[in-house]
Tab-separated table of C-alpha atoms in Angstrom:
chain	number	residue	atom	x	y	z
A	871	UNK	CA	-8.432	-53.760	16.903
A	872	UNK	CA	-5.429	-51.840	15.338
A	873	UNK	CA	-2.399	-53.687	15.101
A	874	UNK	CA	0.046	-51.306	12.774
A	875	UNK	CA	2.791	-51.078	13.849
A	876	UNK	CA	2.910	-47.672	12.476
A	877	UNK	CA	3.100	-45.199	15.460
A	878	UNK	CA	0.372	-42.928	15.684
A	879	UNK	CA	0.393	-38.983	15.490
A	880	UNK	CA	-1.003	-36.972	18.043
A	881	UNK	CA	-3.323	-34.597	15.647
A	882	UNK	CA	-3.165	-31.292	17.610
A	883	UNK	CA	-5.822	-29.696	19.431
A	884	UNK	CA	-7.706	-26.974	17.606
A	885	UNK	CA	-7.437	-23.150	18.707
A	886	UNK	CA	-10.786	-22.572	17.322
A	887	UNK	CA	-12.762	-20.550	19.698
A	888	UNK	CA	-16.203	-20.678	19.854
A	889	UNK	CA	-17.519	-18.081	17.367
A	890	UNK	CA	-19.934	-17.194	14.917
A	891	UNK	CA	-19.562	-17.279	11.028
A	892	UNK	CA	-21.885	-15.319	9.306
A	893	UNK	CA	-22.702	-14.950	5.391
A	894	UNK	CA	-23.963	-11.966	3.946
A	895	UNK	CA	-25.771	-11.375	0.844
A	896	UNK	CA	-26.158	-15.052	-0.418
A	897	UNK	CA	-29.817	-15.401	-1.193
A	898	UNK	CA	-29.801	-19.323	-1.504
A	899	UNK	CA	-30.433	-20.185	2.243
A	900	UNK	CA	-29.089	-23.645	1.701
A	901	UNK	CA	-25.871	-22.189	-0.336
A	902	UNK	CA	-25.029	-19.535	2.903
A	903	UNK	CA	-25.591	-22.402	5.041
A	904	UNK	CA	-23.206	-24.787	3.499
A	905	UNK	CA	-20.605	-21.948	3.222
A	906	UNK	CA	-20.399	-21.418	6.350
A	907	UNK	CA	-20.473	-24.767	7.525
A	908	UNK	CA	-17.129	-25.427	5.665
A	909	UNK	CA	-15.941	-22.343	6.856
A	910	UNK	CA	-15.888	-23.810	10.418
A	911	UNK	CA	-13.977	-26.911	8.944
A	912	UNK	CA	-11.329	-24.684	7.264
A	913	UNK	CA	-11.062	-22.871	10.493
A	914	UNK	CA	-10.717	-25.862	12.816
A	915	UNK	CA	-7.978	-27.099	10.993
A	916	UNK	CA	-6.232	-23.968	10.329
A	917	UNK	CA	-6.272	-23.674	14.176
A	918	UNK	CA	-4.606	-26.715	14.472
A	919	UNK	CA	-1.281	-24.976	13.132
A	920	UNK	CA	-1.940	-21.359	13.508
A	921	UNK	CA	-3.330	-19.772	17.070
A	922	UNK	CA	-6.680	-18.875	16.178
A	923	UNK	CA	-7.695	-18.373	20.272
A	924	UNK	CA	-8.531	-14.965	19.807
A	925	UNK	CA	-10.776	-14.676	17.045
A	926	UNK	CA	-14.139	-12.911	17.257
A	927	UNK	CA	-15.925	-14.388	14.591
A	928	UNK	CA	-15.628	-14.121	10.664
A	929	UNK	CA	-18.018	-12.914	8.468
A	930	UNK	CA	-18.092	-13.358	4.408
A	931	UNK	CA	-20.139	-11.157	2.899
A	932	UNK	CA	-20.951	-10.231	-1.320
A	933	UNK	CA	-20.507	-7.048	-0.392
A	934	UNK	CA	-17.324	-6.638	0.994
A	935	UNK	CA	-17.469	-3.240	1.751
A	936	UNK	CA	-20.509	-2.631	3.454
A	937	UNK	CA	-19.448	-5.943	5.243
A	938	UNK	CA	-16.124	-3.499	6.292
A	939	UNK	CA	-18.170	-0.213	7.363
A	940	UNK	CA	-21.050	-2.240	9.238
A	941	UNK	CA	-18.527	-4.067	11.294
A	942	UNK	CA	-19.122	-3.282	15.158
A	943	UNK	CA	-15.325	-2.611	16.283
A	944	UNK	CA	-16.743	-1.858	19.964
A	945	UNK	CA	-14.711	1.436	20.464
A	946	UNK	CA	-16.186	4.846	19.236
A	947	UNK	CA	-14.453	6.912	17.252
A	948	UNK	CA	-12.377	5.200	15.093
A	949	UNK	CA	-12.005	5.826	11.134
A	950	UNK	CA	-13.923	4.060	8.816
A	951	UNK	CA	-12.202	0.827	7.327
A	952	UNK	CA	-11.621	0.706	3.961
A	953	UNK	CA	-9.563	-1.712	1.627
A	954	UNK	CA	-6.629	-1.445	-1.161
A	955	UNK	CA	-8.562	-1.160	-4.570
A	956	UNK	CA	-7.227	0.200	-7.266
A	957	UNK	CA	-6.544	-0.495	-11.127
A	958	UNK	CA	-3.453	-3.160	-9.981
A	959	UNK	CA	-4.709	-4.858	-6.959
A	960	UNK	CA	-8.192	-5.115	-4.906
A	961	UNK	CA	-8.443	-6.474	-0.848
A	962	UNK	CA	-10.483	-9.941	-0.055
A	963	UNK	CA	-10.158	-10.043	2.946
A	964	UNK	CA	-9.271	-8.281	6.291
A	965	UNK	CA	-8.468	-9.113	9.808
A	966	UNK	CA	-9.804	-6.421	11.858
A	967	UNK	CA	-9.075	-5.733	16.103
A	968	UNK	CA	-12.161	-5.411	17.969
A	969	UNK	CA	-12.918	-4.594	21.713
A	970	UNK	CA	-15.527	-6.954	23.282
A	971	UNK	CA	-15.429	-6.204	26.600
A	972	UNK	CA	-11.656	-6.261	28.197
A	973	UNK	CA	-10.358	-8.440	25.848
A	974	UNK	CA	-9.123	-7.543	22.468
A	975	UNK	CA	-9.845	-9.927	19.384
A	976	UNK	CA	-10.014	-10.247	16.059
A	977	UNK	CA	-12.501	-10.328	13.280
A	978	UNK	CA	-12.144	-11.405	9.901
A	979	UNK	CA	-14.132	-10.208	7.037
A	980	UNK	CA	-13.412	-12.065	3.644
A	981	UNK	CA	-15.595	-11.149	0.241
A	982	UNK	CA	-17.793	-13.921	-1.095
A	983	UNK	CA	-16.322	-14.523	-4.070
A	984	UNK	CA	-12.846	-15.682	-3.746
A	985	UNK	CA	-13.907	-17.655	-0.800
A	986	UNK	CA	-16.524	-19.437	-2.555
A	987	UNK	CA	-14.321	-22.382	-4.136
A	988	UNK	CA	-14.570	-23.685	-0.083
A	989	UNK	CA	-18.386	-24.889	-0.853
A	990	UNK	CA	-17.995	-27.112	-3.966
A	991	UNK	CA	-16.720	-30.985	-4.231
A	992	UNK	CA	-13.438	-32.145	-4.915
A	993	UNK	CA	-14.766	-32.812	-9.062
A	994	UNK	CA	-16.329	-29.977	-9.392
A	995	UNK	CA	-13.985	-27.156	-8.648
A	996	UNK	CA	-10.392	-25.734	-9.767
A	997	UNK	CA	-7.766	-26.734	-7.980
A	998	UNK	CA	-6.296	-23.289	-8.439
A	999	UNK	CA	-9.237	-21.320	-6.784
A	1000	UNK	CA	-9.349	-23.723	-4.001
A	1001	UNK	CA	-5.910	-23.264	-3.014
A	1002	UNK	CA	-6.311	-19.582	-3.504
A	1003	UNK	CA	-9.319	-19.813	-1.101
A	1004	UNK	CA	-7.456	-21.501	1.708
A	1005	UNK	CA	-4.235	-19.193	1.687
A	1006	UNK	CA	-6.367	-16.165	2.164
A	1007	UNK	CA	-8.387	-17.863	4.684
A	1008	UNK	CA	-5.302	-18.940	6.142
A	1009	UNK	CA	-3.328	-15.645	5.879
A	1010	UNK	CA	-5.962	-13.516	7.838
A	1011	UNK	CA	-6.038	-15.992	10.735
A	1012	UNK	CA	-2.559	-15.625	10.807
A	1013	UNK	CA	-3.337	-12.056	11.513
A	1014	UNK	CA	-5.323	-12.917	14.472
A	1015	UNK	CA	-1.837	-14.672	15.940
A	1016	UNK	CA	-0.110	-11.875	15.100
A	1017	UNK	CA	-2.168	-9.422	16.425
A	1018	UNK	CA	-2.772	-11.332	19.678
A	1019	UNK	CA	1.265	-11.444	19.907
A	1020	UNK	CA	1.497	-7.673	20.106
A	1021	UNK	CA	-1.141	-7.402	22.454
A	1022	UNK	CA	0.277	-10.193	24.110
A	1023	UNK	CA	3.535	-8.440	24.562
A	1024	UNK	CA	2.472	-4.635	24.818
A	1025	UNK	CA	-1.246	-4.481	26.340
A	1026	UNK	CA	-3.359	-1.973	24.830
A	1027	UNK	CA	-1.254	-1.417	21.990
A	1028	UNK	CA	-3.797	-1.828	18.824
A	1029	UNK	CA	-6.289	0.965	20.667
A	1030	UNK	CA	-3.355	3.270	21.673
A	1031	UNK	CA	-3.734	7.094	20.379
A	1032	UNK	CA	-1.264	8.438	17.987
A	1033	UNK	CA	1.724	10.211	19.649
A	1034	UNK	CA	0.916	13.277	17.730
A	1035	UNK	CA	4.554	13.326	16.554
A	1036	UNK	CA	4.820	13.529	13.032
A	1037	UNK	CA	7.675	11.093	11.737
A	1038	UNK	CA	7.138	8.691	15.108
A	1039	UNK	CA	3.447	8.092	14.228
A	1040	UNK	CA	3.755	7.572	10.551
A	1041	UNK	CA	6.837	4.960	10.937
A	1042	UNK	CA	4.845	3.422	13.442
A	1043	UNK	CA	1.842	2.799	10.844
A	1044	UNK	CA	4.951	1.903	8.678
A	1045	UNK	CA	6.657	-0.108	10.850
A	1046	UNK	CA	3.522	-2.314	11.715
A	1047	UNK	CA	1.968	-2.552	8.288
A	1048	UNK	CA	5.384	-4.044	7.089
A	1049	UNK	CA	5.869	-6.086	10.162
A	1050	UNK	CA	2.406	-7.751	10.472
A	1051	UNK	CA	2.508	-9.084	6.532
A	1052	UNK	CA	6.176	-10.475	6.827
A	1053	UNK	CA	4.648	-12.623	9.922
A	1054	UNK	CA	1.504	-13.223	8.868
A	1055	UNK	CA	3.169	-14.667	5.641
A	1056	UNK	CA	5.143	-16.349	7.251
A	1057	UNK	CA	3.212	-17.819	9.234
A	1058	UNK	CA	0.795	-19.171	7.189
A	1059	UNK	CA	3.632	-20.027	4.279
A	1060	UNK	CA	2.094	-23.962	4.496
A	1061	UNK	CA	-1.215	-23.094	3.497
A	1062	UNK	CA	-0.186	-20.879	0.683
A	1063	UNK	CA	1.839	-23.039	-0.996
A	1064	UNK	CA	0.754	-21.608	-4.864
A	1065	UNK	CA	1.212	-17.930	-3.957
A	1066	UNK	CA	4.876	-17.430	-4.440
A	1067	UNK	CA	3.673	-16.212	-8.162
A	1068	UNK	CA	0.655	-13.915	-7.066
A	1069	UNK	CA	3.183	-12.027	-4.601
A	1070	UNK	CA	6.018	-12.242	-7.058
A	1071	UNK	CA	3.698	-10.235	-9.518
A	1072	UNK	CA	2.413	-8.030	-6.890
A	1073	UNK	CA	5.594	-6.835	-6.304
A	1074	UNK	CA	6.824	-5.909	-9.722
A	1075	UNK	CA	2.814	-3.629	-10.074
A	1076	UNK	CA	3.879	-1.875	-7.366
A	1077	UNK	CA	7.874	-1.554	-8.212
A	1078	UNK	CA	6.707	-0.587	-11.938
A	1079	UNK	CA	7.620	3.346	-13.008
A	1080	UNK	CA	8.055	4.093	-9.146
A	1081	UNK	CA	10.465	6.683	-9.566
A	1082	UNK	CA	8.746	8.627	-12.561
A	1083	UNK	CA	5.652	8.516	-10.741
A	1084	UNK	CA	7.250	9.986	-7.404
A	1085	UNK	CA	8.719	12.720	-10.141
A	1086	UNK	CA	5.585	13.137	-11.089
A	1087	UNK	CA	4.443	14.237	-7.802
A	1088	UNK	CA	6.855	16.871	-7.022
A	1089	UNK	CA	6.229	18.283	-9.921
A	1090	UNK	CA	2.731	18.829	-8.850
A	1091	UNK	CA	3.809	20.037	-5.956
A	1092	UNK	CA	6.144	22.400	-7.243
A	1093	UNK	CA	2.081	24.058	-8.229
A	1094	UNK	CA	0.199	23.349	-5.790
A	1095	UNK	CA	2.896	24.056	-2.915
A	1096	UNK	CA	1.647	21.756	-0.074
A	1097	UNK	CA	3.801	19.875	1.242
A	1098	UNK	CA	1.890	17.369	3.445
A	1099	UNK	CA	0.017	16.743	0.367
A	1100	UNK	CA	3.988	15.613	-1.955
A	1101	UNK	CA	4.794	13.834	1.152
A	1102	UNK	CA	1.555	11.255	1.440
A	1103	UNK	CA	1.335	11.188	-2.637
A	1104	UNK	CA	5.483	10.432	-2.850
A	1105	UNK	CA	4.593	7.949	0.179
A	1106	UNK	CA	2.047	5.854	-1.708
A	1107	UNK	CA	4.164	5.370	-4.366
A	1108	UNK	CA	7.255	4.515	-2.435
A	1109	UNK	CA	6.359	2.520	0.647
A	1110	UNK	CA	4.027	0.519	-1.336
A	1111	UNK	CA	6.440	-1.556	-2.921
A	1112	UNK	CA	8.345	-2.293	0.472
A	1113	UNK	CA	4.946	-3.478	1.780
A	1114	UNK	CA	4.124	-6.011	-0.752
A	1115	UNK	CA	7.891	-6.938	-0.519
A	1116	UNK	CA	6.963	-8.140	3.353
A	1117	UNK	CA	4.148	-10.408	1.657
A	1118	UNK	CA	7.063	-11.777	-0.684
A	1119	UNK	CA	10.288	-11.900	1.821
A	1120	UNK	CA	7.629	-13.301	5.114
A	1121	UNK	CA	6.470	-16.219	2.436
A	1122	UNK	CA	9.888	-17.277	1.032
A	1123	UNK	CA	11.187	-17.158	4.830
A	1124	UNK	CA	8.519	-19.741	6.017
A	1125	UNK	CA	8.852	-21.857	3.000
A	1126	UNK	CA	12.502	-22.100	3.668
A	1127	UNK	CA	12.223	-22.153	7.737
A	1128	UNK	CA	15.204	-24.592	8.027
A	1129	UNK	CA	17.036	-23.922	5.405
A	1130	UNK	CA	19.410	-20.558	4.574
A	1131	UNK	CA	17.414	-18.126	4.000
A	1132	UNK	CA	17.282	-16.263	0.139
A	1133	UNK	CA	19.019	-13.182	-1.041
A	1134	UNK	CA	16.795	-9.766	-0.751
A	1135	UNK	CA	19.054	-8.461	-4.348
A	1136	UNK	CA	18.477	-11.379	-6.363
A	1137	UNK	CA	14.387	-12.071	-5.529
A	1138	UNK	CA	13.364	-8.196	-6.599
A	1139	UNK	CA	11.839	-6.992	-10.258
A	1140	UNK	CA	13.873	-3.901	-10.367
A	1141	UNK	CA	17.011	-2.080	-11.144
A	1142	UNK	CA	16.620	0.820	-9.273
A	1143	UNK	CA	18.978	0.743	-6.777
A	1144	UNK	CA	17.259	3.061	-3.937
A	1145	UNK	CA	14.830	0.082	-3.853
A	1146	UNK	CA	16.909	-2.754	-3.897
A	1147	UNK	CA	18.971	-0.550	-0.690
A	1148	UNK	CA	16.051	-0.152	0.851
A	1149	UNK	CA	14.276	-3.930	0.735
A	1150	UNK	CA	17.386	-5.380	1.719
A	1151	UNK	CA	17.545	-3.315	4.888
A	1152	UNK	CA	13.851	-3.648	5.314
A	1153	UNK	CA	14.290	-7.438	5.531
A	1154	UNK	CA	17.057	-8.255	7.428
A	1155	UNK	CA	15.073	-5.796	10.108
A	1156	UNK	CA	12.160	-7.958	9.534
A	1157	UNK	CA	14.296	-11.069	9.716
A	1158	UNK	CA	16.415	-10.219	13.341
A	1159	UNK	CA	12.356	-8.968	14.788
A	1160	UNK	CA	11.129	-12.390	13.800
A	1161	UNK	CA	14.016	-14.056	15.276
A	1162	UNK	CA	13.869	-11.776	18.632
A	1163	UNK	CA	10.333	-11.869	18.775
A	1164	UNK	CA	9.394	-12.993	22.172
A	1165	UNK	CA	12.035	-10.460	23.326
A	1166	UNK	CA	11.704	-7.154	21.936
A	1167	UNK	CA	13.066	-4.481	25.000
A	1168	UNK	CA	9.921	-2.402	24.037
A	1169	UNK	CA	7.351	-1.474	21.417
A	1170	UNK	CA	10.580	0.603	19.829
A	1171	UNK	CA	11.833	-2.608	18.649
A	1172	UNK	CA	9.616	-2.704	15.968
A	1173	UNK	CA	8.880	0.908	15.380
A	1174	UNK	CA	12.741	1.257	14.240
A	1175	UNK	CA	12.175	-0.525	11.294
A	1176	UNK	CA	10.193	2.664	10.163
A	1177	UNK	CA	13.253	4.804	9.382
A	1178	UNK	CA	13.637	2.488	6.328
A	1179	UNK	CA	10.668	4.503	5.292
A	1180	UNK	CA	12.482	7.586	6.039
A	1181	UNK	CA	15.527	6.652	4.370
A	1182	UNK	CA	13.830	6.423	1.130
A	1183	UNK	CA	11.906	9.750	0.739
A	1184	UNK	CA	15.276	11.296	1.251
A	1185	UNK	CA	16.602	8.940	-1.454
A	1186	UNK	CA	13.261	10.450	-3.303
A	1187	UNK	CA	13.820	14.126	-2.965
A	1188	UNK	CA	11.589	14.512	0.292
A	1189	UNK	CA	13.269	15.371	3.480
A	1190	UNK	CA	11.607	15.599	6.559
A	1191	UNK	CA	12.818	17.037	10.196
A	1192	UNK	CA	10.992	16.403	13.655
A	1193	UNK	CA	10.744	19.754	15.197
A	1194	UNK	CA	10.114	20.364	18.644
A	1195	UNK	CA	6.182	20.458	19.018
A	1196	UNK	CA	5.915	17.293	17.370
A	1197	UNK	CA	5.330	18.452	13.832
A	1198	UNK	CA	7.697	17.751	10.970
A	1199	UNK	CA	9.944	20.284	8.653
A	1200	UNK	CA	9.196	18.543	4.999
A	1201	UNK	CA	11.785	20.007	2.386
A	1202	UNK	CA	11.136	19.676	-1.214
A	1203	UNK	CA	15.154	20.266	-2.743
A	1204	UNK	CA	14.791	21.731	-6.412
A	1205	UNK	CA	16.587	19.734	-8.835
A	1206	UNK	CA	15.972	19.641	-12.638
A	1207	UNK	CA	13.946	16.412	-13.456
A	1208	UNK	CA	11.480	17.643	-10.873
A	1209	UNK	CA	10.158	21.275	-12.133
A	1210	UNK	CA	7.031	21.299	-14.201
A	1211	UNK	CA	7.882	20.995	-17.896
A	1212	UNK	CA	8.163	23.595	-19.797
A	1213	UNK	CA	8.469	26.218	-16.899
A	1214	UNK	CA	10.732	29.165	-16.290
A	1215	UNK	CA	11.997	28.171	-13.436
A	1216	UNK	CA	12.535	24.506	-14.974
A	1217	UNK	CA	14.618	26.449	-17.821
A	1218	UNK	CA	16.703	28.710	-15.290
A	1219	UNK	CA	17.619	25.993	-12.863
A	1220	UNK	CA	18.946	23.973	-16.364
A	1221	UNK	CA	21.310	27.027	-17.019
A	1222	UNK	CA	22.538	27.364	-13.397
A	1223	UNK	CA	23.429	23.364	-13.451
A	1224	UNK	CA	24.987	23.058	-17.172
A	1225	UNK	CA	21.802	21.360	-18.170
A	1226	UNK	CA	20.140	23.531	-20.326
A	1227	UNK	CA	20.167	23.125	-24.148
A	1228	UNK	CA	18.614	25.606	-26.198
């Protein structure tokens, strides 16, 4: 018979659905078996705090991957998924929106290897790795809140075509890609306790010789002369940063839910001033969406926070125009640091500006 006086708790009910976790490419039967069995602990108590309800079913695979192009996303058509890999940073893990039926869920795919850490006792593994483990665990089921929210609030917006207007559909993609890590962050900020470094240093890769390498690029395309092509290189290079900054600013803001929330100026790597402009307005958009966000008037709402995007290639050199059938006027202005070295036309425009030394 208990007799503490010490009230008790109500533990809250898991979200977990009922789902299937399946492991790919482990050849020890026992080993798969016992990975996903603490997979489905992790889960159920990650549901306790984080609405899980409409997950699919999650499935951890060695090859990640594959694991990504195999998935069965139950509409035809659709472009293959792929991951961020490159020299700096490399995807774990992905939350993906399926069709099963008329409902719309969420699957999660995670690679083996960072998840791995899950499977071994308390004495035997690093503390470090395990906590890594959990926040990406935790972070993509936060994506399966998130992406129940907006379908939630605007039915059938994750299958919806593009507009086939130039500027609106790419600060859409924009405007969601930014949005969904700032909440998902967020979100899961308890579980991910240790990351504040990780997203700290992911910020300053991406922020590192931005605006040479956007240079860079219109020089190229001062040779090559397509402009759709200078507008999606200069975009990589410039949006990326903001992204990762919605990983950064989502975190801080659910670490600090009740308390005054950090200066933008003050948290970022950089000096350049176009970026510190255009993170600062980034976030306080993010910030009043979050606060607003069982009341957006429409889908707008949220697209809106793509002309930050916008902003910045014209801060960059690229300006873009909507023009009446949908399709965009991108102009390239000429300007000294961005002809090819060496050139003619690089010496000429030197002369016209007072730039030139012979």
């Amino acid at each position: 018979m208990d007799t503490s006086d010490t009230p008790r708790q109500e533990v809250p009910a898991s979200t977990l659905p009922q789902i299937q976790v399946t492991v790919r490419g482990i050849t020890n039967q026992y080993g798969a078996e016992c990975l996903g069995q603490q997979m489905f602990h992790i889960l159920r108590e990650v549901g306790e705090y984080i609405d899980i309800s409409a997950l699919d079913g999650v499935t951890v695979a060695v090859d990640y991957d594959e694991a990504l192009r195999d998935l069965d996303r139950g509409v035809e058509g659709l472009a293959p998924l792929s991951r961020t890999n490159d020299e700096d940073l490399a995807g774990v893990g992905k939350s993906i929106v399926v069709m099963r039926g008329d409902a719309v869920k969420t699957h999660i795919v995670l690679s083996a290897g960072p998840v791995c850490p899950i499977v071994l006792e308390e004495a035997d593994r690093d503390e470090e790795d395990f906590r890594t483990a959990i926040a990406i665990i935790a972070h993509e089921c936060a994506h399966v809140e998130e992406n129940a929210f907006r379908e939630d609030q605007f039915p059938g917006i994750h299958f919806r075509p593009p507009t086939g207007y130039f500027i609106c559909d790419h600060e859409q993609h924009f405007a969601e890609a930014c949005w969904g890590e700032y909440a998902v962050c967020r979100l899961s900020a308890g579980f991910a306790v240790n990351e504040e470094a990780r997203f700290r240093d992911n910020l300053a890769v991406r922020l590192k010789d931005c605006r040479s390498r956007a240079r860079d690029a219109i020089r190229s395309y001062r040779l090559h002369g397509n402009v759709v092509r200078v507008f999606e290189e200069v975009g990589i290079v410039i949006l990326e940063p903001l992204r990762i900054a919605s990983y950064l600013f989502g975190h801080l803001d659910g670490m600090n839910e009740y308390d005054t929330l950090c200066e933008v100026a003050p948290e970022l790597p950089t000096e350049d001033q176009a970026f510190v402009r255009a993170i600062g307005r980034l976030v306080e958009q993010l910030r009043g969406l979050w606060d607003t966000r069982w009341g957006w008037p429409s889908y707008d709402a949220l697209i809106d926070v793509g002309a930050v995007g916008f902003q910045l290639f014209e801060e960059f050199g690229v300006h873009c125009q909507p023009q009446p059938d949908g399709q965009a006027y991108i102009n390239v202005p000429f300007t000294a640091d961005t002809m090819p070295a060496g050139s003619a036309q690089a010496d000429l425009l030197r002369i016209l500006m007072g730039g030139y030394r012979g």
